[in-house]
Every structure is written in C-alpha cells, then in structure tokens.
Coordinates of C-alpha atoms and ligand atoms in Angstrom, one line a residue:
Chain A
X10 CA 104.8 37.1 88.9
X11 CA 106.7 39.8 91.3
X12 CA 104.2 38.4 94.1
X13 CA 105.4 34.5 93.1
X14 CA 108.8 35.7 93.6
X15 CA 108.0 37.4 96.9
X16 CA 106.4 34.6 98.2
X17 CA 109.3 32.2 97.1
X18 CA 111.8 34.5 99.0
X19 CA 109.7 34.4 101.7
X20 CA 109.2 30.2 102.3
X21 CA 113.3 30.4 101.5
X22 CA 113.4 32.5 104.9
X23 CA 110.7 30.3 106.3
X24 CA 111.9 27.1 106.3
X25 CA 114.9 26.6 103.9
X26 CA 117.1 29.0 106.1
X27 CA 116.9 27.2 109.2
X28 CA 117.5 24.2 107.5
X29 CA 120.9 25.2 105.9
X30 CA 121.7 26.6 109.5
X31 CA 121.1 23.1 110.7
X32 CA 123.4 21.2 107.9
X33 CA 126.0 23.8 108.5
X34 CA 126.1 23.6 111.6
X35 CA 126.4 19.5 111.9
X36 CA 128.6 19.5 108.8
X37 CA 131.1 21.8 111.6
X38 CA 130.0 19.1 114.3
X39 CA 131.4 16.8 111.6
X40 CA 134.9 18.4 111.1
X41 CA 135.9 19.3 114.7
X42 CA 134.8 15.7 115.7
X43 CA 137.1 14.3 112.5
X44 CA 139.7 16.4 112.9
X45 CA 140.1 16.1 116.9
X46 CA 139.4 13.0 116.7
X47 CA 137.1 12.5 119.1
X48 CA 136.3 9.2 120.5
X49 CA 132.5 8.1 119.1
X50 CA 131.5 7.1 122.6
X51 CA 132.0 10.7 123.8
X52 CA 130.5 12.6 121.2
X53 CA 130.1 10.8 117.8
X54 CA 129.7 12.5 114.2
X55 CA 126.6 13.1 112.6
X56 CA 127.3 10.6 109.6
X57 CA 127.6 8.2 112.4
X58 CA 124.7 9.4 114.3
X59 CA 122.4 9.2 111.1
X60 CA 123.8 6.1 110.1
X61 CA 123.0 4.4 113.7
X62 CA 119.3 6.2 113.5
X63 CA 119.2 4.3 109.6
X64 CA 120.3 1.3 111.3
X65 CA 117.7 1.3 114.0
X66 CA 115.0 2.7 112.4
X67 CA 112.1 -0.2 113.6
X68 CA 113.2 -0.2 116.9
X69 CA 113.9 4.1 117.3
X70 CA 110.3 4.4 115.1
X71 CA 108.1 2.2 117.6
X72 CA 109.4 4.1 120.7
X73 CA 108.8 7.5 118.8
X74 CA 105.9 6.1 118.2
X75 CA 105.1 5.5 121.9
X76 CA 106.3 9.2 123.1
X77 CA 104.6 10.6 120.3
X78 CA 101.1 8.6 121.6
X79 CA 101.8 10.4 124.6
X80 CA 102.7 13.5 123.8
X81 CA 99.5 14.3 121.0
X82 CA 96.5 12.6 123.9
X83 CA 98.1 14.3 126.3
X84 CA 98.0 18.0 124.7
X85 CA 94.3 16.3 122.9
X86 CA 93.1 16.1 126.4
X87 CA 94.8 19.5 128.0
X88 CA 93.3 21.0 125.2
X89 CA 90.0 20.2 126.4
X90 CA 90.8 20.7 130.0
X91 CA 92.2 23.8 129.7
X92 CA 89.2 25.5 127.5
X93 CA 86.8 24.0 130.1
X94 CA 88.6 25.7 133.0
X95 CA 89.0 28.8 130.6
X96 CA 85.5 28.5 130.5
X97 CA 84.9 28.0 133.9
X98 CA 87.6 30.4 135.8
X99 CA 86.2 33.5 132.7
X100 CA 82.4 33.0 133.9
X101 CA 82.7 32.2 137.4
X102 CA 84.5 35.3 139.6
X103 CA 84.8 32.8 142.6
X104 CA 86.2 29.8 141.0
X105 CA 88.7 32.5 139.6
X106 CA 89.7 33.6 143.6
X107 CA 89.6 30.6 144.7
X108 CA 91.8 28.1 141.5
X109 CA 93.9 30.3 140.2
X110 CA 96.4 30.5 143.1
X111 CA 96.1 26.4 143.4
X112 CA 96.8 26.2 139.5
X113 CA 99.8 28.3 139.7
X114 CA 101.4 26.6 142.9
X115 CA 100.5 23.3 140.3
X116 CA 102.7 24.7 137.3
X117 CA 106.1 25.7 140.3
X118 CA 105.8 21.7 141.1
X119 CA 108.7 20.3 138.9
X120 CA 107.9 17.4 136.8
X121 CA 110.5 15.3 137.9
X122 CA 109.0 15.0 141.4
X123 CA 105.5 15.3 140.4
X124 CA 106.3 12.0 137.4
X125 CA 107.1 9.6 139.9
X126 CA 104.5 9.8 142.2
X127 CA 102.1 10.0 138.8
X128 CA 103.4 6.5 138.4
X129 CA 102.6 4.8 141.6
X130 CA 99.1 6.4 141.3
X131 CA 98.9 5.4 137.8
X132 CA 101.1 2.3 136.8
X133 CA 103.7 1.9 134.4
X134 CA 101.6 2.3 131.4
X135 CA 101.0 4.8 129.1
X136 CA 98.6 6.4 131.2
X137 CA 100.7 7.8 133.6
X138 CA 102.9 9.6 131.1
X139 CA 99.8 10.7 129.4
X140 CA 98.8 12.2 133.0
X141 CA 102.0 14.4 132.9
X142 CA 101.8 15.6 129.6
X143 CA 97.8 17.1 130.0
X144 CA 99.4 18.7 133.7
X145 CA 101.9 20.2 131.9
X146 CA 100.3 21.6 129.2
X147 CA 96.8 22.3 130.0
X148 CA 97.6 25.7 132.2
X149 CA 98.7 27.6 129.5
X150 CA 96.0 27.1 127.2
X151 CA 93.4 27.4 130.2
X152 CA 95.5 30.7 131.3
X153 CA 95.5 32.5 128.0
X154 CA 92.4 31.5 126.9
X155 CA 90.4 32.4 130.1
X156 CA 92.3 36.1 129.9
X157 CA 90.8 36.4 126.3
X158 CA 87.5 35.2 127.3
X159 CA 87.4 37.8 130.1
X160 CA 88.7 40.7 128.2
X161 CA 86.3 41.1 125.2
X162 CA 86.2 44.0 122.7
X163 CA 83.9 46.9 125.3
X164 CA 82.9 48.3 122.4
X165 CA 81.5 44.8 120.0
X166 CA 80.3 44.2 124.0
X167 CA 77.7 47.3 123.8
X168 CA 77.0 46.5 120.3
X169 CA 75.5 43.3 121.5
X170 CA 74.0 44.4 124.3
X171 CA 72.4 47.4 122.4
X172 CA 71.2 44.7 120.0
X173 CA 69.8 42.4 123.2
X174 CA 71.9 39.7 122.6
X175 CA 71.5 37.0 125.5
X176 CA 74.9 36.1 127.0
X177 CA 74.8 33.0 125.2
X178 CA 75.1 34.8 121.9
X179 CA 77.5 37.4 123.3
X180 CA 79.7 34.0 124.1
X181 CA 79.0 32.4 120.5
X182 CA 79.4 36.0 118.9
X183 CA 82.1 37.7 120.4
X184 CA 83.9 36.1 123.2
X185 CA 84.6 32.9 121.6
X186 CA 85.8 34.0 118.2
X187 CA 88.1 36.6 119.6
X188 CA 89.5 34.0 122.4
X189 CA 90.2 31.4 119.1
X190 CA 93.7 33.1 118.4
X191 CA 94.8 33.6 122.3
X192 CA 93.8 29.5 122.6
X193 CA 96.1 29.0 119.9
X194 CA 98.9 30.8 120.8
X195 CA 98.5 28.9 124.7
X196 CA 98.3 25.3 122.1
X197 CA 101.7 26.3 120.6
X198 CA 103.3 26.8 123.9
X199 CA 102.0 23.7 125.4
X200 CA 103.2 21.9 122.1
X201 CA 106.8 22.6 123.0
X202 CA 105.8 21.1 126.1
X203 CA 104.3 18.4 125.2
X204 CA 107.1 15.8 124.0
X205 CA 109.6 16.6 126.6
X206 CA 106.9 16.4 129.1
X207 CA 106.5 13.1 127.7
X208 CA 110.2 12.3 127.8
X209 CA 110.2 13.0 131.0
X210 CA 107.3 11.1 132.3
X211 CA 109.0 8.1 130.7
X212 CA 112.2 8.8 133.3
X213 CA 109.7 6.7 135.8
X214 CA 109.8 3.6 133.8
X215 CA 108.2 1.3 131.4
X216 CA 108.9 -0.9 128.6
X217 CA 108.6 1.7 125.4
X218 CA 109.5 5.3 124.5
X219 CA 112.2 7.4 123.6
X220 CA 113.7 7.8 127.3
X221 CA 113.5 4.3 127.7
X222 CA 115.7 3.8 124.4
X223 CA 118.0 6.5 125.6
X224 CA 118.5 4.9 129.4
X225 CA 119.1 1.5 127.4
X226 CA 121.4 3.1 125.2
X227 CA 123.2 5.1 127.7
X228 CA 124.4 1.9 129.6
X229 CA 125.3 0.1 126.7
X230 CA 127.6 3.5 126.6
X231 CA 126.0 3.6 122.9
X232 CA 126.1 7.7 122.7
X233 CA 125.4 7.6 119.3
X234 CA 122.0 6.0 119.4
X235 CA 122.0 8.5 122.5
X236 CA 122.1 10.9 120.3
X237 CA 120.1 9.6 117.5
X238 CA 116.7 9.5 120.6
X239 CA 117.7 13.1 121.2
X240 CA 117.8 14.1 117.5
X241 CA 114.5 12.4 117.2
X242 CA 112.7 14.0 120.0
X243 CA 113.8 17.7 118.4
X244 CA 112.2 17.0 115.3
X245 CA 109.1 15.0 117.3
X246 CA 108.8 18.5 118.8
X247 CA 109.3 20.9 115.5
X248 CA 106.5 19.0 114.0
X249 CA 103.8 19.2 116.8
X250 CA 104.8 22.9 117.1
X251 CA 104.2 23.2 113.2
X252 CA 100.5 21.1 113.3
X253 CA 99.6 23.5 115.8
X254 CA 100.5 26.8 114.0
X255 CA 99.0 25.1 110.7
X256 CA 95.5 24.1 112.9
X257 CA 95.8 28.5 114.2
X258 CA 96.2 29.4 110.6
X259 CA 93.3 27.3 109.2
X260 CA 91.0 28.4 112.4
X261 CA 91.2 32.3 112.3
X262 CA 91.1 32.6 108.6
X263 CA 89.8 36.1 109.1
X264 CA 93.4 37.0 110.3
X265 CA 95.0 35.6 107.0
X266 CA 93.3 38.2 104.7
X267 CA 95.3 39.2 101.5
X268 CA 96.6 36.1 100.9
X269 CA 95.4 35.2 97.1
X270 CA 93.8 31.7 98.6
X271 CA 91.5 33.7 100.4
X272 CA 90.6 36.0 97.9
X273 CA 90.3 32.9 95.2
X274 CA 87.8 31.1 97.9
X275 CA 85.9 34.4 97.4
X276 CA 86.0 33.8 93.5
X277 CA 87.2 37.0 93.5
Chain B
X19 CA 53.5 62.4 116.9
X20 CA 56.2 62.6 119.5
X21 CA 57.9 59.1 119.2
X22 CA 60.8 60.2 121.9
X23 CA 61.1 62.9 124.6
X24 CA 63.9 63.4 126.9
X25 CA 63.8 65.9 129.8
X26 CA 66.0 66.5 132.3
X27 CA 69.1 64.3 131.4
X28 CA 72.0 64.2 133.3
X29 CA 74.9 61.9 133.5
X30 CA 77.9 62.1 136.0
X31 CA 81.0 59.1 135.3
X32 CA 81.9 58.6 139.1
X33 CA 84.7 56.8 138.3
X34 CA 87.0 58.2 135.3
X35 CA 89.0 54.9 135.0
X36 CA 92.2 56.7 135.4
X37 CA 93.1 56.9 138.7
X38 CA 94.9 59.7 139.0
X39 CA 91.8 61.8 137.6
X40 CA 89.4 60.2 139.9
X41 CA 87.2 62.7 140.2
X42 CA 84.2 62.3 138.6
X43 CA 83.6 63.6 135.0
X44 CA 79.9 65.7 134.1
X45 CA 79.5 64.2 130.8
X46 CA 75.5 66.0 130.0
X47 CA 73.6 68.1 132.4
X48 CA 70.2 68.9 132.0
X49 CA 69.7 68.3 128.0
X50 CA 66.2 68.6 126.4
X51 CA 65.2 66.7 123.5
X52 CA 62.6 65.3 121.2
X53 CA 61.5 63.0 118.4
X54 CA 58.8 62.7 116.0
X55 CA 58.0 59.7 114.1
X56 CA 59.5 59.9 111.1
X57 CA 62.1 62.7 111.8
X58 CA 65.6 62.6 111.0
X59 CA 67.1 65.0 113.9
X60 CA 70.9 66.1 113.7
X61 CA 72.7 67.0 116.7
X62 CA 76.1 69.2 116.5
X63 CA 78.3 69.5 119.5
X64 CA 81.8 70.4 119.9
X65 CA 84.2 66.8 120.6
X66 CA 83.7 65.6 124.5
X67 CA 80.6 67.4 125.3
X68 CA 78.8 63.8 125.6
X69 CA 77.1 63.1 122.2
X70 CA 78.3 59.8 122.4
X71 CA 76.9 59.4 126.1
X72 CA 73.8 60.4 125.4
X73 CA 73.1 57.8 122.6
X74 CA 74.8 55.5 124.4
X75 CA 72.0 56.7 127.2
X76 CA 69.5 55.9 124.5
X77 CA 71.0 52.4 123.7
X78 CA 70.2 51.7 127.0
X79 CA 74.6 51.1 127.7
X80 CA 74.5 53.8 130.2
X81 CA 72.3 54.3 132.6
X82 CA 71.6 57.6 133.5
X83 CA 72.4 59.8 136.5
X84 CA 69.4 61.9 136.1
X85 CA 66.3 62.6 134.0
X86 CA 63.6 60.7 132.2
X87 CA 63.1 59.2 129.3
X88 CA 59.5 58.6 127.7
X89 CA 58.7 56.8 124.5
X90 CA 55.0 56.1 122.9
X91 CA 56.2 52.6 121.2
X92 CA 58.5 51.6 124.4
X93 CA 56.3 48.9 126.1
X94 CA 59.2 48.1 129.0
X95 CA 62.4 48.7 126.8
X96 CA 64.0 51.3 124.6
X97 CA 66.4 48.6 123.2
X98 CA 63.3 47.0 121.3
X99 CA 62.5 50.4 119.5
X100 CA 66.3 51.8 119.0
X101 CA 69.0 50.6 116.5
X102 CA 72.1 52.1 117.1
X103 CA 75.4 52.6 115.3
X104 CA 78.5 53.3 117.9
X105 CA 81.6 55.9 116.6
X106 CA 83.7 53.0 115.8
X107 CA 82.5 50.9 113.4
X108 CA 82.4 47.6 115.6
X109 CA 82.6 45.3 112.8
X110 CA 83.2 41.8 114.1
X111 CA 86.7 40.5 112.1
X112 CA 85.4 37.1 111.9
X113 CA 82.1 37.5 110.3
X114 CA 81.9 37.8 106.4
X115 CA 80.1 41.2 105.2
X116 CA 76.7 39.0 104.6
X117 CA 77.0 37.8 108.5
X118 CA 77.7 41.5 109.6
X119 CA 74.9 43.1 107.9
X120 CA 72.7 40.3 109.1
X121 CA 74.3 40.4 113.1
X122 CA 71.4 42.6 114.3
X123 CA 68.1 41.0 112.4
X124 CA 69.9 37.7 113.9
X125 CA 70.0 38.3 117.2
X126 CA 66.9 40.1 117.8
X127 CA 65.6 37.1 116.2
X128 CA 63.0 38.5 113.8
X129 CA 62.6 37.3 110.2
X130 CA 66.1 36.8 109.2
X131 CA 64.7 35.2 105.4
X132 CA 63.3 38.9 104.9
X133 CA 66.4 40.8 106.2
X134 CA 68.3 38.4 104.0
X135 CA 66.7 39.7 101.0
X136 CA 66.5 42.9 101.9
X137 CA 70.7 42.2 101.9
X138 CA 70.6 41.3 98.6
X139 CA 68.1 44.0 97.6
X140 CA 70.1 46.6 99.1
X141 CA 74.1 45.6 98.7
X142 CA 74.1 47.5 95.3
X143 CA 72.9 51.0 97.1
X144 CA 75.1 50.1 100.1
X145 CA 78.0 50.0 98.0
X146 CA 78.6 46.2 99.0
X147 CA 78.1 44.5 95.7
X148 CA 81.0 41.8 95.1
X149 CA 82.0 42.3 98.9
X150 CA 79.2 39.9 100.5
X151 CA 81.8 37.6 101.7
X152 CA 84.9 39.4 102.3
X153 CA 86.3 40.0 105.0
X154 CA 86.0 43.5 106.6
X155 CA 89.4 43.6 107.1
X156 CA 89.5 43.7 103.2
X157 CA 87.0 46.6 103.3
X158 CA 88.4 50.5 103.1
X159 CA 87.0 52.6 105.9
X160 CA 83.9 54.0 104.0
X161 CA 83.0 50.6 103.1
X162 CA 83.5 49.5 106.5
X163 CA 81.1 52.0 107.9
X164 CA 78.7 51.4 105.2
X165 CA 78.4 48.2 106.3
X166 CA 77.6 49.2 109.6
X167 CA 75.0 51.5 108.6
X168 CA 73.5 48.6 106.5
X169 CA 73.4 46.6 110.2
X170 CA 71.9 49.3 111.4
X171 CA 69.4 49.3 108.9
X172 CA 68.4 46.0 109.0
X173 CA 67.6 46.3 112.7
X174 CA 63.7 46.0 112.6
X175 CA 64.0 49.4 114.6
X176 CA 61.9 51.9 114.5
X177 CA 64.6 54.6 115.9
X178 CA 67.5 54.7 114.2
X179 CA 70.9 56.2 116.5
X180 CA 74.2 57.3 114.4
X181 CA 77.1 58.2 116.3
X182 CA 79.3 59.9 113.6
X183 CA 78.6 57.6 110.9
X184 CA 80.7 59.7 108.2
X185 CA 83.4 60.2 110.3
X186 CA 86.1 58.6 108.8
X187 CA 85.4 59.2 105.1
X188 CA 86.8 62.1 103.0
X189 CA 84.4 65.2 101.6
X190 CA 83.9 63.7 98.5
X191 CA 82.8 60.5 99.6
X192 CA 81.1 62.2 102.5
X193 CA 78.8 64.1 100.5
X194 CA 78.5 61.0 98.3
X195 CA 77.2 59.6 101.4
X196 CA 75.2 62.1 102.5
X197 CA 73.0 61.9 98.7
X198 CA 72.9 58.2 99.6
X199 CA 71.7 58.1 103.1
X200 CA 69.1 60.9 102.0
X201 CA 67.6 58.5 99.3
X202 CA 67.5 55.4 101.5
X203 CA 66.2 57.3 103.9
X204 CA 63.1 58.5 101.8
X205 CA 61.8 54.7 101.5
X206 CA 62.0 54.6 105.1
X207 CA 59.3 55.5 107.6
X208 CA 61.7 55.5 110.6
X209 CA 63.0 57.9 112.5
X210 CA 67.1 59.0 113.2
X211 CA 69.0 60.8 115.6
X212 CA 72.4 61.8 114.5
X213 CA 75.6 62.4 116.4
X214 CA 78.1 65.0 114.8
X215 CA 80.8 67.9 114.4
X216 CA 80.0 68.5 110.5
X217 CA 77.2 71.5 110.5
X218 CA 77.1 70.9 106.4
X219 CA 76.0 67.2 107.3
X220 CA 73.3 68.0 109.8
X221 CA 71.8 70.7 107.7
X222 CA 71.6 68.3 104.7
X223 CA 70.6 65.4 106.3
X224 CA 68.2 66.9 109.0
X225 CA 64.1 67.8 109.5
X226 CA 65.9 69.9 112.6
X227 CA 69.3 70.4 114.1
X228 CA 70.2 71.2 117.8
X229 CA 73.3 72.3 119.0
X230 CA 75.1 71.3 121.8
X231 CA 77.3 73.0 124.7
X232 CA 81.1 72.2 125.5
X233 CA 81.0 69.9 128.6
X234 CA 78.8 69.3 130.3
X235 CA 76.6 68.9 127.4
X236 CA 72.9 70.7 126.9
X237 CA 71.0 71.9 124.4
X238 CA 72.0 75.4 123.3
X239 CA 70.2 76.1 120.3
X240 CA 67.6 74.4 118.0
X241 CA 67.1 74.8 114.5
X242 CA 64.1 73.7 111.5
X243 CA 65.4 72.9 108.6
X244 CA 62.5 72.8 106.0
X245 CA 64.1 72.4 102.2
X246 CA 62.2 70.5 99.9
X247 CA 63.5 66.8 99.6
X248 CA 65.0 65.3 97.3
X249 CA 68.1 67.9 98.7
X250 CA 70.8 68.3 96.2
X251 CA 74.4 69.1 96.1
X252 CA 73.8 72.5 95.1
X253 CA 71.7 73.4 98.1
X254 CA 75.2 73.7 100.1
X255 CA 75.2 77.5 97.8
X256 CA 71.5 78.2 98.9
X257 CA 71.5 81.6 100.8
X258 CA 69.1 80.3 103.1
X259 CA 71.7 77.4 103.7
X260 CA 74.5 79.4 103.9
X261 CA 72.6 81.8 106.5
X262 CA 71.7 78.7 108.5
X263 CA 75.1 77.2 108.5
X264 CA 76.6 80.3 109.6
X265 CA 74.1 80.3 112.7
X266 CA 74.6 76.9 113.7
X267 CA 78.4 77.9 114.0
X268 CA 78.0 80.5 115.7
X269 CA 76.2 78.9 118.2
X270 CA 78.6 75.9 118.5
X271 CA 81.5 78.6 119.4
X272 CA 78.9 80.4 121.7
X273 CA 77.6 77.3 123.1
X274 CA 81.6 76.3 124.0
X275 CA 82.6 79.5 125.3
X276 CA 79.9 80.1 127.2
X277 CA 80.6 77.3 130.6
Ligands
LIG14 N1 83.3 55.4 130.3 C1 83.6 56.6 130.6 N2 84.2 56.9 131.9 C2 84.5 58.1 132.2 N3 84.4 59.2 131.5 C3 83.8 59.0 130.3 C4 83.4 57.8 129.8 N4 83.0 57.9 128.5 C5 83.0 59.2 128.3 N5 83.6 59.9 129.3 C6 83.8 61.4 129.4 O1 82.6 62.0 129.1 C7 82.7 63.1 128.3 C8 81.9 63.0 127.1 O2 82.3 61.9 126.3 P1 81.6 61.5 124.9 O3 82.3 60.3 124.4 O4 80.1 61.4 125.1 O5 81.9 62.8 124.0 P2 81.5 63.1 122.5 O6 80.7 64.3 122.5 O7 81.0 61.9 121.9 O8 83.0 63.4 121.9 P3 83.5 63.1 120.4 O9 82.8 64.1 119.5 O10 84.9 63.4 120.5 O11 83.2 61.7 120.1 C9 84.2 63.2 128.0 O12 84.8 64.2 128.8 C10 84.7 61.8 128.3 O13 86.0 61.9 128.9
LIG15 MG1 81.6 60.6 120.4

C-alpha cells in the first residue's frame, strides 16, 4: 500500500508535473496574448493554435507522417551503422587512428550545408532526408558504444580469460552486455536528433513534411499553423525520446532490479 | 603425489599505472610452494605482499618475471587444470544466478547437462535455493560470493584457486562458511589453494598453512595442520589450535617486519 503510494507520487513527478508546467505555461501565453492584444499573425494564442491544428488535422497528420518516416529509418539505420563502426573502430586499433579524426571533422559539418548538397546527390525524395538523419545520428551511438566496447570490466576480463574463453565469447559474455546500456544512452541522444535532423533535411525541398507545411504556411503569413508544425515536431520528438528510454528499460532488465514486476516474473 | 610445485617465483610490475610512481613495483620474490593432489593449502600474508599476484600467476593472468612452474596433469596449460575465484566476486549483472553458476562449465565447454544438475543438486548447500533466477544484484554479499564459489566449483578443475573468498562476510556467517566449504569439500577429490589475512580460517580449512612476508612476498614460514576431519566449531578452543594460531601470527608480524 505505502509502496502504491510511492510509486503514484513518483509517475505524478514523472510525467504529470511537466505536463501542468506546459498548460500553465500556455494558459500565460494565453493571457498576455489576450490581454495585449496581440495580433494572431505575430504570435497567435494557444486556443487558436489548437484549434487551427484541429482544423488541419489530415493535412498536419500526413506531413508528420512523412518527417516521422524520416526521422525513425533514419535513427533504424544509424543505429545499425553506428554499432557496426562501434564494432569495427573497438576491435580494429588502426581503423580507430585512422576514422576517428574523419568522423569527428563529419559531426563540425553543419547540416544546413551538408542537406543541400545530400539533395543533388540524392533527389528530392525521402531518401535524401533519410540520408541526413542516419549522418546525424549515427556518431553518437557508434562513439559511445565503441568506448564501452573498449573499456570492459579488467576484472570479468581475467575471469574469462582464466576460464579460456575465446574472444568470441569474451564479446558475447562481457563486452556486449555491458556496452547494451552505453548504446542506449548514444540512441536517446540521437533521438533528439533525429526529427529536427529531419526538419531540416526537408529545408532542401520536396512535396511532404512538416518543413514543407511550415514554408507553405509561413508565406501564406498563417503563423498559427506555423506554430501548430512547430508544436507538432516537439511532441514528434518527446515521443521518439520516450520509445527509446522504454526500448533501454526493457533491454538491461538486470539494471531494473527491485521493481515488483521483476521480482513477480521470478514468481517470487 | 605433488600435483603443483612452484620454485623460484618472482614477479616485478614495470609499469605501476600511475605515472607519477613509475617505478616499478616487486610484487613476490623468490616464493616456494607446493601441492599435493587432494590438499587444501591456506596461505596468510599480510594485505599487498602479492597473494593476489601469485594466483593470478597461477590463473595464467600474469605472466611471470621469474621462476618456474611445474604441474603433473598440465599437458601445455595450467588454465585447463586451475579454477579460480578472483577477490572481487566478478559476478556478471546480466546473467541470472543459474547462468552464473553455469558461466565456467559453459565456456570450457564440457558437459554443461551434468553441471546443470549438479546446480540443482547443490543450490540447497550453496545457500541458493529460491535465488536460481535472480539477479545478483538482488543477492547480499555472502550470497554473492557463494555464488561465485559455486562457479568455481562447477569448473571441471582439478585445482581449485580462492582469492579471499570470505572476505566480505561477517564472523558468524564466516564461520558458517567455513563448516560449509569444509563439508563440500570432503565429497571432493580436488585440490585448493587459498588466499587470506584470517589465521582462524586457514587453520580450519587447511591440510597446511604457509605464511607469507610483507612485500615483496616469499614464503616465511610453513605449517601442518593434521586435526581429524570432520573439524568442528569447537576446535577454535583446542590448545593445540590456539598454540598454532598463536605461531602463525607471530610469524605474520615477523615475516612483515623483517624486509
Ligand atoms: N596491475 C598491477 N600493476 C602494478 N602494480 C600492481 C598491480 N597489481 C598489484 N600490484 C602491486 O603489487 C603488490 C601486490 O599486490 P596484490 O594484489 O598481489 O596484493 P595482495 O597480497 O593480494 O593484497 P590484499 O591482501 O590487500 O588483497 C601491491 O603493492 C600492488 O600495488
Ligand atoms: Mg589480494
């Protein structure tokens, strides 16, 4: 009973807080812009802002839709880039030398230059913005996760060598399980990256997304449905971020011990 | 018969790690030692006189500096004759207690069915029951290094090292221990080498008992230790114990002082 309470107070600090943050915060946003009177095409109210993003909600959905396509294959496929060339820079001293300088020059080019140019090579498909999105985020997964492959436990290390463990098992054994969390916590960082890499990409041109919207928007000097993308691409981003910690959590379940679900999968 | 007999050993760390204490660290010179089959053998040493180096020597982790190391059963490797158990537990957090226990038969890739029921046979006396698939995170440190013993065990070894295995437990659940390892021990025809500071632990546990110097280590003194097994709780009151103890400490403060 004490623990149900703890745990209530707990998901009320979690996620409830923010949230009345948020609604207090807009319901000022609300006030100022009322009482000012601000013109709508300079900065709108949120009623309005909701009430456009109501209004829209086919058109607003299939452009999330697109930028959302881009955003999840794109950090799908860094995902797997980055944990091949965390595989490849932790096993392979030279390839460490010789990339590692190249793959941090990569990460100082800014996007903006790097999106157009992704385009010409690419088209004005969804490929291209796709492109972006895995360059942005696979270098922090590859980074962190390489580190943790390099940097095993020395003392499960001569444990497994005192048992004769092959460096395959060593890998399967130690290095892998302990580099699970450090891969994670690379994910979660590219997941913030991921839908305004997206959002950018889609500053090159096409026919769909929500930067296409917003440019539409814009010159129809329609700030509210301006604001209604940007509102969008916020909570586009808080969810990723959230799939990702959720995916962490279910992964290392031997860093969640104490919690009662555990203990009840143990039938204990 | 002489399962294990090392003369001569001597092991130097060039580097310390640190850099400001580069110099290089004399961790053992010139230690003596042997092992017949089927002997436990205890060795006492003051902390940093290289206990841990030299099983770590006999683990086959450390190669080294000087000295030779023969073994009747070794056909090219110690590592196929030695289990060992390092200070620190070395659990791996993301293996259930079953997968831990089993880590070693696993990977040296003998019959893992048998070790398997051996688990089962032996989770009871191991203290494990109810525990197989926790996490060891959810373990308290003497069931963590039970565990680790059991892993040990379960090593088709026919050496067994312990580097401290008691260390982190409290005297009651020390001694506890101690009756424990003592009758597992009996159904086993292996032999052990323990690493540790407690003279009461060696004596109870031990066929013979050397003592070590401070750094660098060596032996210093050697002792047999003949009481009838099963050894009880009150053989810690035996005069013959009590005279023994009190010799084993005295060389321990005579082996330290006297670098
Ligand atoms: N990897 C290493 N590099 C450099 N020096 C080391 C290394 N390992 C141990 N030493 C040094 O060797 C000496 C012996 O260390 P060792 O761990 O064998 O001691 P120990 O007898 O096991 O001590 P304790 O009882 O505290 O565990 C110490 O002075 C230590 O600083
Ligand atoms: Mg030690």
């Amino acid at each position: 009973m004490i623990l149900h309470s703890v745990k209530l107070r707990c998901s009320l600090h979690g996620v409830s807080l923010p949230l009345l943050v948020i609604a207090g915060l807009l319901l000022l946003w609300e006030i100022l812009v009322s009482i000012n009177d601000v013109p709508a095409g300079i900065l709108p109210p949120p009623s309005k802002i909701m009430q456009e993003s109501f209004f829209l909600r086919e058109q607003l959905m299939g452009h999330a839709l697109t930028t959302m396509t881009e955003a999840v294959v794109g950090l799908v496929l860094a995902a797997l880039l980055g944990t091949v060339v965390a595989g490849a820079l932790a096993s392979l001293a030279i390839l460490r030398k010789a990339l590692l300088p190249i793959l941090v020059i990569s990460q100082n080019i800014p996007m903006m230059i790097l999106a157009p140019l992704i385009v010409v090579w690419f088209g004005f498909g969804i490929e291209p913005k796709i492109a972006v999105v895995t360059l942005v985020c696979f270098f922090p997964i590859a980074v962190s996760s390489a580190d943790a492959l390099m940097n095993a436990d020395k003392d499960l290390l001569d444990l497994m060598k005192s048992m004769g463990a092959s460096r395959l098992q060593v890998l399967r054994y130690v290095r892998i399980p302990q580099a699970v969390p450090s891969f994670f916590s690379g994910l979660q960082i590219a997941a913030t990256y991921a839908v305004l890499g997206a959002v950018f990409a889609e500053f090159s041109g096409g026919t769909s997304g929500l930067w296409i919207f917003i440019g539409r928007s814009q010159r129809a000097y329609r700030t509210d449905q301006v604001f209604a993308a940007v509102f969008l691409i916020a909570i586009l981003s808080i969810v990723l971020f959230l799939l990702v910690r959720w995916m962490a959590h279910i992964s290392t379940p031997w860093n969640r011990v104490g919690s009662d679900a555990d203990l009840r999968e143990q039938g204990k | 018969m002489r399962l294990l007999t090392v003369t001569g050993l001597a092991h130097r760390f060039e580097r310390s790690g640190v850099s400001s204490l580069s110099e290089p660290i004399q961790a053992i010179g010139n230690l003596d030692l042997h092992l017949e089959a089927g002997e436990f053998v205890s060795i006492v040493g003051p902390s940093g006189c290289g206990k841990s180096t030299l099983l770590k020597i006999l683990a086959e982790l450390i190669e080294p500096s000087e000295g030779h190391i023969s073994c009747s059963r070794a056909g090219g490797s110690l590592r196929e004759v030695v289990s060992y158990m390092p200070q620190t537990d070395s659990l791996l957090p993301w293996l259930r207690v079953r997968q831990n226990a089993l880590l070693g038969a696993r990977i040296a890739g003998v019959d893992v069915q048998n070790a398997e029921r051996e688990f089962d046979r032996l989770t009871d006396q191991f203290g494990l029951r109810g525990f197989e698939n926790a996490w060891p995170a959810q373990l308290s440190g003497g069931m963590r290094q039970r565990l680790a013993l059991m892993r040990t065990f379960l090593m088709p070894r026919e050496i067994m090292l312990f580097d401290e295995p008691f260390g982190s437990l409290d005297a009651i659940t020390r001694r506890e221990m101690h009756q424990w390892l003592q009758s597992v021990w009996t159904e086993t025809n292996r032999s052990g080498l323990l690493v540790t500071h407690d003279v009461e632990e060696a004596l109870f546990l031990s066929d013979r008992v050397y003592v070590m110097t401070g750094r660098p280590g060596r032996m210093h003194d050697e002792i047999d230790v003949n009481f009838v097994r099963p050894r009880t709780v009150q053989l810690s009151t035996d005069p013959e114990f009590v005279t023994m103890k009190s010799r084993l400490l005295e060389s321990l403060e005579v082996g330290m002082t006297s670098d």
